[in-house]
Short mmCIF file of C-alpha atoms and ligand atoms in Angstrom, two decimals:
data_model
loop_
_atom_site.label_atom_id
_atom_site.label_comp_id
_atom_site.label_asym_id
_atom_site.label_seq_id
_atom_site.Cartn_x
_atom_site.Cartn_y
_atom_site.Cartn_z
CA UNK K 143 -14.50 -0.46 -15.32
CA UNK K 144 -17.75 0.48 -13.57
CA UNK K 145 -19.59 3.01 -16.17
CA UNK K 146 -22.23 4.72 -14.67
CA UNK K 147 -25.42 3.47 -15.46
CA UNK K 148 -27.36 5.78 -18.34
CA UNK K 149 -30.93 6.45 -16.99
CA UNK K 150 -32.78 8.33 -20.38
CA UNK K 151 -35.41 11.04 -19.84
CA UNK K 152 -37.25 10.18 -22.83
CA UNK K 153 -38.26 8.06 -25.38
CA UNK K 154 -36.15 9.28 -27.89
CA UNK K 155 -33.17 9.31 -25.07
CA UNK K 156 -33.87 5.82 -24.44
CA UNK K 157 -33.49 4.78 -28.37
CA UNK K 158 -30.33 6.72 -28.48
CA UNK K 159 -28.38 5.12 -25.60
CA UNK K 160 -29.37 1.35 -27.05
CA UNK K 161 -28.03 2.47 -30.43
CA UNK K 162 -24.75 3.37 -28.83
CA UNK K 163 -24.69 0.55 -26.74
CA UNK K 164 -24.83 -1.94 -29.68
CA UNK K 165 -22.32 -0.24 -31.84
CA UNK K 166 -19.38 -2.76 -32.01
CA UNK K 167 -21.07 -5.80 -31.71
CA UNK K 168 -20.44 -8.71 -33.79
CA UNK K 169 -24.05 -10.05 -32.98
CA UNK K 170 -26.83 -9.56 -30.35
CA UNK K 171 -28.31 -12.05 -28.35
CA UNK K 172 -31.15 -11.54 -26.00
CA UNK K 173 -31.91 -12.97 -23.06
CA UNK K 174 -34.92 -12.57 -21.19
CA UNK K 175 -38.19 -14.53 -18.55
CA UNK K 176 -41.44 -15.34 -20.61
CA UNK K 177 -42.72 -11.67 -18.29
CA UNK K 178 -39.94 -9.70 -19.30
CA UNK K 179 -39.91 -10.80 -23.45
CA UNK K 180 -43.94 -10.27 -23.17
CA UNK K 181 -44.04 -7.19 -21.45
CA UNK K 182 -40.68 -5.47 -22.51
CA UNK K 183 -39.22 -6.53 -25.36
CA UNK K 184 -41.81 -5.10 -27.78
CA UNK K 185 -40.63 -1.61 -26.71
CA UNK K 186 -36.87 -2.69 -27.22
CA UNK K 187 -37.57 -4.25 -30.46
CA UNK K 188 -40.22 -1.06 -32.21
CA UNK K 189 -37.07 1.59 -30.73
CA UNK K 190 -34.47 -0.56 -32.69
CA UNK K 191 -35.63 -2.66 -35.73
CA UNK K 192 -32.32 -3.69 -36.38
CA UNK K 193 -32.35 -6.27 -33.60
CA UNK K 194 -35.86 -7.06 -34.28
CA UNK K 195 -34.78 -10.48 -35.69
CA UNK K 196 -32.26 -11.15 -32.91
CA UNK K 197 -32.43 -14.90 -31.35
CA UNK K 198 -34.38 -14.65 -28.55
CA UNK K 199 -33.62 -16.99 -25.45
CA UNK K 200 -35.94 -17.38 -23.07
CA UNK K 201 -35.94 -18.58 -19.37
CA UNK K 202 -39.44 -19.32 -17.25
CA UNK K 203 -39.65 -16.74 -14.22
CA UNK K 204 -38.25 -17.26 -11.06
CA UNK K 205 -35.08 -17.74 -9.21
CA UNK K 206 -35.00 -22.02 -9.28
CA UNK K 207 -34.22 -20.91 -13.42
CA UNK K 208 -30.57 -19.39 -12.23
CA UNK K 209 -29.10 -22.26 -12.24
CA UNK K 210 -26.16 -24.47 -13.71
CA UNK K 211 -28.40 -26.04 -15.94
CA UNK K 212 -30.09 -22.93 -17.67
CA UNK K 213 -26.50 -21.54 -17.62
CA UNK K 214 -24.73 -24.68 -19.72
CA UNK K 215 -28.20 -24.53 -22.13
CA UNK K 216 -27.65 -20.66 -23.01
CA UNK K 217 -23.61 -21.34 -23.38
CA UNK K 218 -24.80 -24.41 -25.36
CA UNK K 219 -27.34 -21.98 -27.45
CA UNK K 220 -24.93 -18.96 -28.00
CA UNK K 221 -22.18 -21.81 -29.44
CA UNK K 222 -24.22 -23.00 -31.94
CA UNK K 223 -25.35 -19.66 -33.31
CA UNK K 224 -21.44 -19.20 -33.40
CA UNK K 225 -21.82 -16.22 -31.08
CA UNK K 226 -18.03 -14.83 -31.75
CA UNK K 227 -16.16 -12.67 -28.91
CA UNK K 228 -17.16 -9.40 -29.90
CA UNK K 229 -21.09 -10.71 -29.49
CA UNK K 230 -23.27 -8.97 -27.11
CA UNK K 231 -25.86 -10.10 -25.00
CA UNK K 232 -28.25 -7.89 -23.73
CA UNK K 233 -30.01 -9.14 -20.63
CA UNK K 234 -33.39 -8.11 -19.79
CA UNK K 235 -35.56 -9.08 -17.30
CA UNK K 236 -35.01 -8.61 -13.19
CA UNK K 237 -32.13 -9.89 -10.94
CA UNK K 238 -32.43 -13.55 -12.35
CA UNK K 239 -31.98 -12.50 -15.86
CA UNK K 240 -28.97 -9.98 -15.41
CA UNK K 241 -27.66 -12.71 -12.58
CA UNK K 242 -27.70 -15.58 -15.02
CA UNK K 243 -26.58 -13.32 -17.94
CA UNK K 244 -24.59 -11.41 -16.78
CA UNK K 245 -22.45 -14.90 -15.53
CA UNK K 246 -23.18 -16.37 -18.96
CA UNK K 247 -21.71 -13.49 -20.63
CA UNK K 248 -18.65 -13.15 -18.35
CA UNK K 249 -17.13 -16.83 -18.84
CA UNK K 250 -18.44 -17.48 -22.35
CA UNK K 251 -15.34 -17.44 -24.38
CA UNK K 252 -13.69 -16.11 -21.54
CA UNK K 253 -16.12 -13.09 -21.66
CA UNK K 254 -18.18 -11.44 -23.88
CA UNK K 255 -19.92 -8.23 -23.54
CA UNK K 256 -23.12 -7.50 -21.70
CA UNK K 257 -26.28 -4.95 -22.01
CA UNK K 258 -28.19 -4.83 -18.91
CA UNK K 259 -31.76 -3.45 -19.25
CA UNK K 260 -33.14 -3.90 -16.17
CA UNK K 261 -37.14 -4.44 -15.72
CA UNK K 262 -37.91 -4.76 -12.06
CA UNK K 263 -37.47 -2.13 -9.19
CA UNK K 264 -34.71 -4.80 -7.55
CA UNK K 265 -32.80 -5.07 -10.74
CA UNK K 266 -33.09 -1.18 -11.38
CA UNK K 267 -31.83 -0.06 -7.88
CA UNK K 268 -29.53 -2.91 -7.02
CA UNK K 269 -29.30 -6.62 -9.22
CA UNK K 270 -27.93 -4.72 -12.66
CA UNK K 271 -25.31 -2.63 -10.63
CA UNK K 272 -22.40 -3.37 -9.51
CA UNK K 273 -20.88 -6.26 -11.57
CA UNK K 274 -21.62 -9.61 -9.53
CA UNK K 275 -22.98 -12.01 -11.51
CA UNK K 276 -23.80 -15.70 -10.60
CA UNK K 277 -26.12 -18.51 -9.87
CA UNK K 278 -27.17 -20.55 -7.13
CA UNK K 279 -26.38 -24.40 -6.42
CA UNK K 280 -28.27 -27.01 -4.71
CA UNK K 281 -30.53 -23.87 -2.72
CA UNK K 282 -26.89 -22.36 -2.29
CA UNK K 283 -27.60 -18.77 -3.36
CA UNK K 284 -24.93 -17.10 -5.69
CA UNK K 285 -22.42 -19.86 -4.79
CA UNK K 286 -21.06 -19.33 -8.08
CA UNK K 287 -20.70 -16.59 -10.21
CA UNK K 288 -18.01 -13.87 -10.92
CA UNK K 289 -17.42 -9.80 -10.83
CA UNK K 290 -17.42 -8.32 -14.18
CA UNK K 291 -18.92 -5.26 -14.72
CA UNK K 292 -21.37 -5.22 -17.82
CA UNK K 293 -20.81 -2.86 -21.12
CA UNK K 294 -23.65 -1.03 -19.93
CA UNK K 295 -26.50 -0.49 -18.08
CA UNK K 296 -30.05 1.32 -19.29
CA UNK K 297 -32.31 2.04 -16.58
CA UNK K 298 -35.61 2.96 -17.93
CA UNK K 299 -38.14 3.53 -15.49
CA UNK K 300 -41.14 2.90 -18.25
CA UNK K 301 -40.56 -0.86 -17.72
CA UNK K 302 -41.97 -0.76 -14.01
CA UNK K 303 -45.47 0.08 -15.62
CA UNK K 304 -46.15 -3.68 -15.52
CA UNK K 305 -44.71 -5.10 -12.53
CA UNK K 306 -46.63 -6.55 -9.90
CA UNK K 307 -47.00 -4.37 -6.25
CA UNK K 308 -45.63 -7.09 -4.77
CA UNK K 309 -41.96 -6.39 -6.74
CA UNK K 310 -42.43 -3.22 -6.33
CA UNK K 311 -42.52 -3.08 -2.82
CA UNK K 312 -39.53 -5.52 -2.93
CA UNK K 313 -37.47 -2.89 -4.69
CA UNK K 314 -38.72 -0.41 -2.35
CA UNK K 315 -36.63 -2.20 0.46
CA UNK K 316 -33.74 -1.82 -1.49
CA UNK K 317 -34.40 2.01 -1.79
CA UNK K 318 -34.71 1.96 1.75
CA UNK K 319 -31.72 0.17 2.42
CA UNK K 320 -29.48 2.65 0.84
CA UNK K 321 -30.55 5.44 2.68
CA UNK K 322 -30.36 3.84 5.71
CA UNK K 323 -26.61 3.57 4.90
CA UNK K 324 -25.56 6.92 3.20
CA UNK K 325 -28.50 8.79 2.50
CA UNK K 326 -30.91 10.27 5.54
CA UNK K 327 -32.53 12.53 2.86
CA UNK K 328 -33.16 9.82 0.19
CA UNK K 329 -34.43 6.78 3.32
CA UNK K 330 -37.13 10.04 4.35
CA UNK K 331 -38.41 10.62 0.50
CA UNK K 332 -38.97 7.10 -0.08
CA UNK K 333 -40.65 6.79 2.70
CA UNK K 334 -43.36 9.07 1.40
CA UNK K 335 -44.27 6.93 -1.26
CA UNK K 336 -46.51 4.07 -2.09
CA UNK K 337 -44.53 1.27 -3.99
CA UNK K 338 -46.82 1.41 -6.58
CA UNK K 339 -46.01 5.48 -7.40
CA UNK K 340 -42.28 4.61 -6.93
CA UNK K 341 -42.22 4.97 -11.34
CA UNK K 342 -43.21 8.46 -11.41
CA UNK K 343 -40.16 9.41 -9.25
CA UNK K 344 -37.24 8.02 -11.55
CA UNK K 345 -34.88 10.91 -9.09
CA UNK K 346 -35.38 8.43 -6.41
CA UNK K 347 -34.48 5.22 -8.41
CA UNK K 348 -30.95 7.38 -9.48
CA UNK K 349 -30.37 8.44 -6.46
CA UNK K 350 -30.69 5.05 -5.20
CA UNK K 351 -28.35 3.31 -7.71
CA UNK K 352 -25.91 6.02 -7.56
CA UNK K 353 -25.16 5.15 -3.70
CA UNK K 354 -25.02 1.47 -4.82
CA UNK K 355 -22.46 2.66 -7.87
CA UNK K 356 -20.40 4.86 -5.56
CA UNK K 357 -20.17 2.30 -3.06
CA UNK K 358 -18.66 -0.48 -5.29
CA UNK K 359 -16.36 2.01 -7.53
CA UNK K 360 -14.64 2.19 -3.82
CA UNK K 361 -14.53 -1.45 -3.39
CA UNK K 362 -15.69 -3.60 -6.35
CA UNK K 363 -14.37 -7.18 -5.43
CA UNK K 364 -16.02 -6.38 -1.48
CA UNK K 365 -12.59 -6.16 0.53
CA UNK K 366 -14.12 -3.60 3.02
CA UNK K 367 -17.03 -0.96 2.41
CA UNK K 368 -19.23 -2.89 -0.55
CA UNK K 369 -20.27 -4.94 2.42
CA UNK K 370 -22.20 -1.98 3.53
CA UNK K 371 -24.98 -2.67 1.08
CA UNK K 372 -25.55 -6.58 2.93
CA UNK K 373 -27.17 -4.38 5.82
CA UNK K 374 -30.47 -6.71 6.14
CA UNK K 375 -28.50 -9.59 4.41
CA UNK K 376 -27.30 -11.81 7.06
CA UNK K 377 -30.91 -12.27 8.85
CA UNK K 378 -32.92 -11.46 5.67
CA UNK K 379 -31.56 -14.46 3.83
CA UNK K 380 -31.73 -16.45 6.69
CA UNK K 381 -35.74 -15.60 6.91
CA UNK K 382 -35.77 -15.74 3.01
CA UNK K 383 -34.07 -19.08 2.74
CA UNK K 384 -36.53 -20.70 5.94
CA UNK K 385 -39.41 -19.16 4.53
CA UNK K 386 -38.99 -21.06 1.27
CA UNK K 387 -38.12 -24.01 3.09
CA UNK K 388 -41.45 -23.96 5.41
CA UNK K 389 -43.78 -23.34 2.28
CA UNK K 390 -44.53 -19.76 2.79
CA UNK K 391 -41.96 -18.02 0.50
CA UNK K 392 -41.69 -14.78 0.75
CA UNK K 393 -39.99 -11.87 -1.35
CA UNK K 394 -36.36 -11.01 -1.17
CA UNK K 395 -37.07 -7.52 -0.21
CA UNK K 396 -39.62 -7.81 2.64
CA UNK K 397 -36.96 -10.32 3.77
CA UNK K 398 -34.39 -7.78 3.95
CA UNK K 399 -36.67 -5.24 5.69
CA UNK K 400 -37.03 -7.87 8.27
CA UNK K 401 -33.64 -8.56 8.28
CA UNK K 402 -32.91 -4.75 8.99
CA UNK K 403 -35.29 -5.00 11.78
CA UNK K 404 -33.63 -7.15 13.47
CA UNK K 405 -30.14 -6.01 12.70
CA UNK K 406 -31.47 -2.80 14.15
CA UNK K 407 -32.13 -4.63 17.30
CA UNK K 408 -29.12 -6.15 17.46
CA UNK K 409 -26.89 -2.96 17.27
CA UNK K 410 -29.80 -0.85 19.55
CA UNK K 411 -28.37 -3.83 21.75
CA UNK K 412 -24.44 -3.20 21.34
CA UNK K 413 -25.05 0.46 21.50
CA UNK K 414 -23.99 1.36 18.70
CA UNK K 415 -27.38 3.57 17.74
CA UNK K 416 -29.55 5.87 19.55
CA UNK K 417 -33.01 4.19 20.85
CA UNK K 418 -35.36 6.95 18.54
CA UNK K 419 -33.46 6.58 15.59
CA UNK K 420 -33.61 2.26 15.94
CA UNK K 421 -37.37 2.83 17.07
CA UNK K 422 -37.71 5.20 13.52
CA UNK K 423 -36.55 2.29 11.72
CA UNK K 424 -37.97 -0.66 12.57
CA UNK K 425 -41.41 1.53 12.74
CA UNK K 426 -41.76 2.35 9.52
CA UNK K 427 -40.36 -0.62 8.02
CA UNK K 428 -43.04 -2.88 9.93
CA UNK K 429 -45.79 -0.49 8.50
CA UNK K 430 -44.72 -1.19 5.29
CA UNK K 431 -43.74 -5.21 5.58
CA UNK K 432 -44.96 -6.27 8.81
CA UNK K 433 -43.12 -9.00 10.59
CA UNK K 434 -42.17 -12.36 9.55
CA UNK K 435 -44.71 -14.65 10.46
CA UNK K 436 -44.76 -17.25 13.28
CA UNK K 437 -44.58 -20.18 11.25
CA UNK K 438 -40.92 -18.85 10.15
CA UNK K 439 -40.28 -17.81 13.41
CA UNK K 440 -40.64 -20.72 15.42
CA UNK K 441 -37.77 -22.94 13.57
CA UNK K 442 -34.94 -20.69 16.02
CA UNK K 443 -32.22 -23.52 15.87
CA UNK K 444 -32.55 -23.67 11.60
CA UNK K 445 -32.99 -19.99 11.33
CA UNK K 446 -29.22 -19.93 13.74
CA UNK K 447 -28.00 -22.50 11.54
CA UNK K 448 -28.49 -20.36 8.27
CA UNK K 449 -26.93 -17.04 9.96
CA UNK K 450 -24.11 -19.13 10.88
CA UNK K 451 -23.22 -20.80 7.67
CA UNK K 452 -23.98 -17.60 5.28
CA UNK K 453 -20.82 -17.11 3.32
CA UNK K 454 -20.19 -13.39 4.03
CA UNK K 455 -18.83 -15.12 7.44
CA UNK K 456 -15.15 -15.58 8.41
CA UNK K 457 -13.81 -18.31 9.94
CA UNK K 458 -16.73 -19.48 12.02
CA UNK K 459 -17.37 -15.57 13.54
CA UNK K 460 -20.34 -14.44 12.21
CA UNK K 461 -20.01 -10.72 10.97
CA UNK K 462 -22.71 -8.39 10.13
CA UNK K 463 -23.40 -5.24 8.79
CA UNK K 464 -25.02 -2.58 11.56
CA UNK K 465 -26.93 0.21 11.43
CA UNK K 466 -25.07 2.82 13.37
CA UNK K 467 -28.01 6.02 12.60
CA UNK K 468 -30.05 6.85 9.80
CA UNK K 469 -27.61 7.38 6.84
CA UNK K 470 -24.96 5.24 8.56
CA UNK K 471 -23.76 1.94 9.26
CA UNK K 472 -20.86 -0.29 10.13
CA UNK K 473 -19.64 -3.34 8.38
CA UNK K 474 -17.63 -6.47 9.58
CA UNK K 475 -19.10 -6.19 13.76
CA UNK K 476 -19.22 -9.71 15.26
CA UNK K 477 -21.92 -10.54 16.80
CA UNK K 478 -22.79 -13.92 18.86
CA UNK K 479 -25.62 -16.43 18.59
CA UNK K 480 -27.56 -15.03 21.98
CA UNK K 481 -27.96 -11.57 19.99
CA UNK K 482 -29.28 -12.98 17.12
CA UNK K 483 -31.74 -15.14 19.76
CA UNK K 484 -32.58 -11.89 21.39
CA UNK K 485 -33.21 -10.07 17.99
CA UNK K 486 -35.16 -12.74 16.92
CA UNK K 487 -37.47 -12.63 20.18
CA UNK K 488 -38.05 -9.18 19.55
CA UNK K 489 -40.30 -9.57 16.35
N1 LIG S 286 -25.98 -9.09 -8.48
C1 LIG S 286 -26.41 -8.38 -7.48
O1 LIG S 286 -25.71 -7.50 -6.97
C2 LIG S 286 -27.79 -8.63 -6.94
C3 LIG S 286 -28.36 -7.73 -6.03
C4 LIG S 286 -29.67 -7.95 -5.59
C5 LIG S 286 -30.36 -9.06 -6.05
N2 LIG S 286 -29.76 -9.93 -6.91
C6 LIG S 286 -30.48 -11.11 -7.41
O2 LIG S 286 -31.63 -10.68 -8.10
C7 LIG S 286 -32.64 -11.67 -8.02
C8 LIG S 286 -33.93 -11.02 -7.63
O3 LIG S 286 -34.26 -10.04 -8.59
P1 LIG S 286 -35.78 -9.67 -8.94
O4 LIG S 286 -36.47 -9.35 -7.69
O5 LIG S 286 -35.74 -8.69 -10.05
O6 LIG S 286 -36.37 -11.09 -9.41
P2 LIG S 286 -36.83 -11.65 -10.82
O7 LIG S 286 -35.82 -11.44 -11.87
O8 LIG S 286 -37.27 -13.05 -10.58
O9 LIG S 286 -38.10 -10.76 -11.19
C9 LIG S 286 -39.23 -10.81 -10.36
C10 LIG S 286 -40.50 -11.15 -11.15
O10 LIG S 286 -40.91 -10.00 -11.88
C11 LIG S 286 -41.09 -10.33 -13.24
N3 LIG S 286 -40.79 -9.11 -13.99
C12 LIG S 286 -39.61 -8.47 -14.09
N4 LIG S 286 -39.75 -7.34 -14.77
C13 LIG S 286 -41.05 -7.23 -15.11
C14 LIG S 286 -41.82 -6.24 -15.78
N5 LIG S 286 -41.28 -5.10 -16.24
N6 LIG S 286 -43.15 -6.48 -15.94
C15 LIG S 286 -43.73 -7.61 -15.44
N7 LIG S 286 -43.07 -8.55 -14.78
C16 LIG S 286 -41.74 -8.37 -14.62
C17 LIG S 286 -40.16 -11.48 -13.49
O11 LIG S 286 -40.56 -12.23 -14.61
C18 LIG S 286 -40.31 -12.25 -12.20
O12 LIG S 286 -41.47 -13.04 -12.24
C19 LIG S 286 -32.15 -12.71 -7.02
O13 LIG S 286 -31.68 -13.82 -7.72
C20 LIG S 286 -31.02 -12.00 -6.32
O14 LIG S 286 -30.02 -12.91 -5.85
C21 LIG S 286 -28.50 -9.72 -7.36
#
């Protein structure tokens, strides 16, 4: 079952749901990046001394770490502590961490609980929510994982104090995102804010992950309306995954801004959404991510190639999420390879 995620309002708050979160356990395990056990896990450790002494595993940063490999290690590492099936493994750090742990968790011993604390804006708003776990293979992103909702999840905005702008802003187009789909009020506030100020405004990071939460209590294994949230998906990874392979990586978010830029074209297009409101959007999402950059750009056929093979496809149509207004969009809408070419063009 999908509990809501707790989001404490102070300190002591904060203390209080990880006590009840650990009751039950047989053990606790902790997994966390070298950032995230630097940066966070001092805080975890001084609110709860009884984990203090906890084993600690630790990944190195970055998404080429959720992988098989790192996955068969921590399995490998929680059977020799003799982690039993009432263990619990708490998984802090961003997307990669509650990704890789949350998939770790779900098949060790055929499943074991979880503790998502999330530290980045992505893994706040969006990563720790919703119950997919996985890992990629061979560049393949997420081509394996599972849905299995974790025990819980503690969102506590204090954590953000040390990420880089750069993440932040990433978040932010996840914030965005979910407006764009249910929430005209919620797309406006963010709007207002520098990614940087986006931890003083914990409202906006509930609001946020309460859409996403809503969304997937409706449809938790994605037969119909999850796919709402992959608005910016199906050209954003496409940029994301070219990016990387042209040496100029960029972040997921600003890839899914793009993404929604162009999706934006595509349904201005299909007229499916009035030309001011597809103006308002890709306006203020260039001002605050600007535009993919030529060198991405100019590799068309690879950048088709990658829309057409993403897995959210069915059998060879490629399907897409729309925006249909601010606050609204469509899910499932086919849509051929001369739209993409002419939503491309238009950056
Ligand atoms: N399961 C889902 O529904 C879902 C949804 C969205 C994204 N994701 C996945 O999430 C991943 C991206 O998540 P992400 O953007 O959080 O990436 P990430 O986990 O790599 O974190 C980004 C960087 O920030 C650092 N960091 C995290 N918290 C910090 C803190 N408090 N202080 C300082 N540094 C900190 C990390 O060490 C890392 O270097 C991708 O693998 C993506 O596929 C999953």
């Amino acid at each position: 079952v999908l509990r809501p995620a707790v989001i404490p309002d102070s300190p002591e708050a904060f203390e209080h749901a990880l006590r009840a979160a650990l009751t039950e356990a047989s053990g606790v395990f902790v997994l966390g990046d070298e950032n995230t056990l630097n940066h966070c896990w001092p805080e975890v450790a001084a609110r709860c001394p009884e984990i203090q002494g906890s084993p600690l595993m630790e990944i190195e940063p970055g998404e080429a770490f959720k992988c098989w490999e790192v996955a068969g290690h921590l399995l490998e590492t929680l059977a020799e502590y003799r982690a039993d099936r009432q263990a619990l493994l708490i998984c802090l750090g961003g997307g990669v961490v509650t990704d890789l742990g949350g998939f770790v968790a779900s098949v060790y011993k055929r499943g074991i609980a979880a503790l998502h604390l999330p530290t980045s804006l992505m893994g706040q708003v969006d990563a720790a929510i919703g119950g997919k776990t996985g890992i990629d293979l061979e560049g393949l992103k997420n081509a394996v994982g599972t849905f299995r909702f974790p025990k819980e999840v503690i969102v506590w905005p204090q954590f953000l104090t040390t990420l880089p702008e750069e993440e932040m802003r990433s978040g932010m187009a996840e914030m965005l995102k979910h407006g764009l789909i249910a929430d005209p009020g919620h797309w406006k506030e963010v709007l207002t804010l520098r990614p940087t100020n986006i931890a003083e405004r914990p409202d906006l990071i509930e609001r946020s992950l309460r859409i996403k939460e809503d969304i997937v209590r409706n449809d938790p294994h994605e037969t119909g309306q999850r796919a709402l949230l992959n608005l910016g998906h199906t050209m954003g990874h496409a940029l994301e995954a070219e990016a990387l392979q042209s040496g100029h990586p960029v972040s997921h978010g600003s890839a899914v801004a793009w993404g929604i830029m162009a999706e934006t074209r595509v349904a201005l297009a299909k007229g499916l959404i009035a030309r001011e409101e597809a103006e308002e959007i890709i306006t203020a999402l260039e001002k605050i991510f600007g535009k993919p950059s030529p060198e991405i750009l100019r590799h068309t056929e690879s950048l088709l190639g990658k829309i057409i093979n993403d897995k959210k496809n069915r059998g060879g149509e490629v399907r897409a999420t729309l925006p249909t207004a601010i606050g609204s969009a469509s899910f499932g809408i086919s849509v051929s390879e001369e739209e993409w070419m002419a939503a491309l063009e238009g950056y």
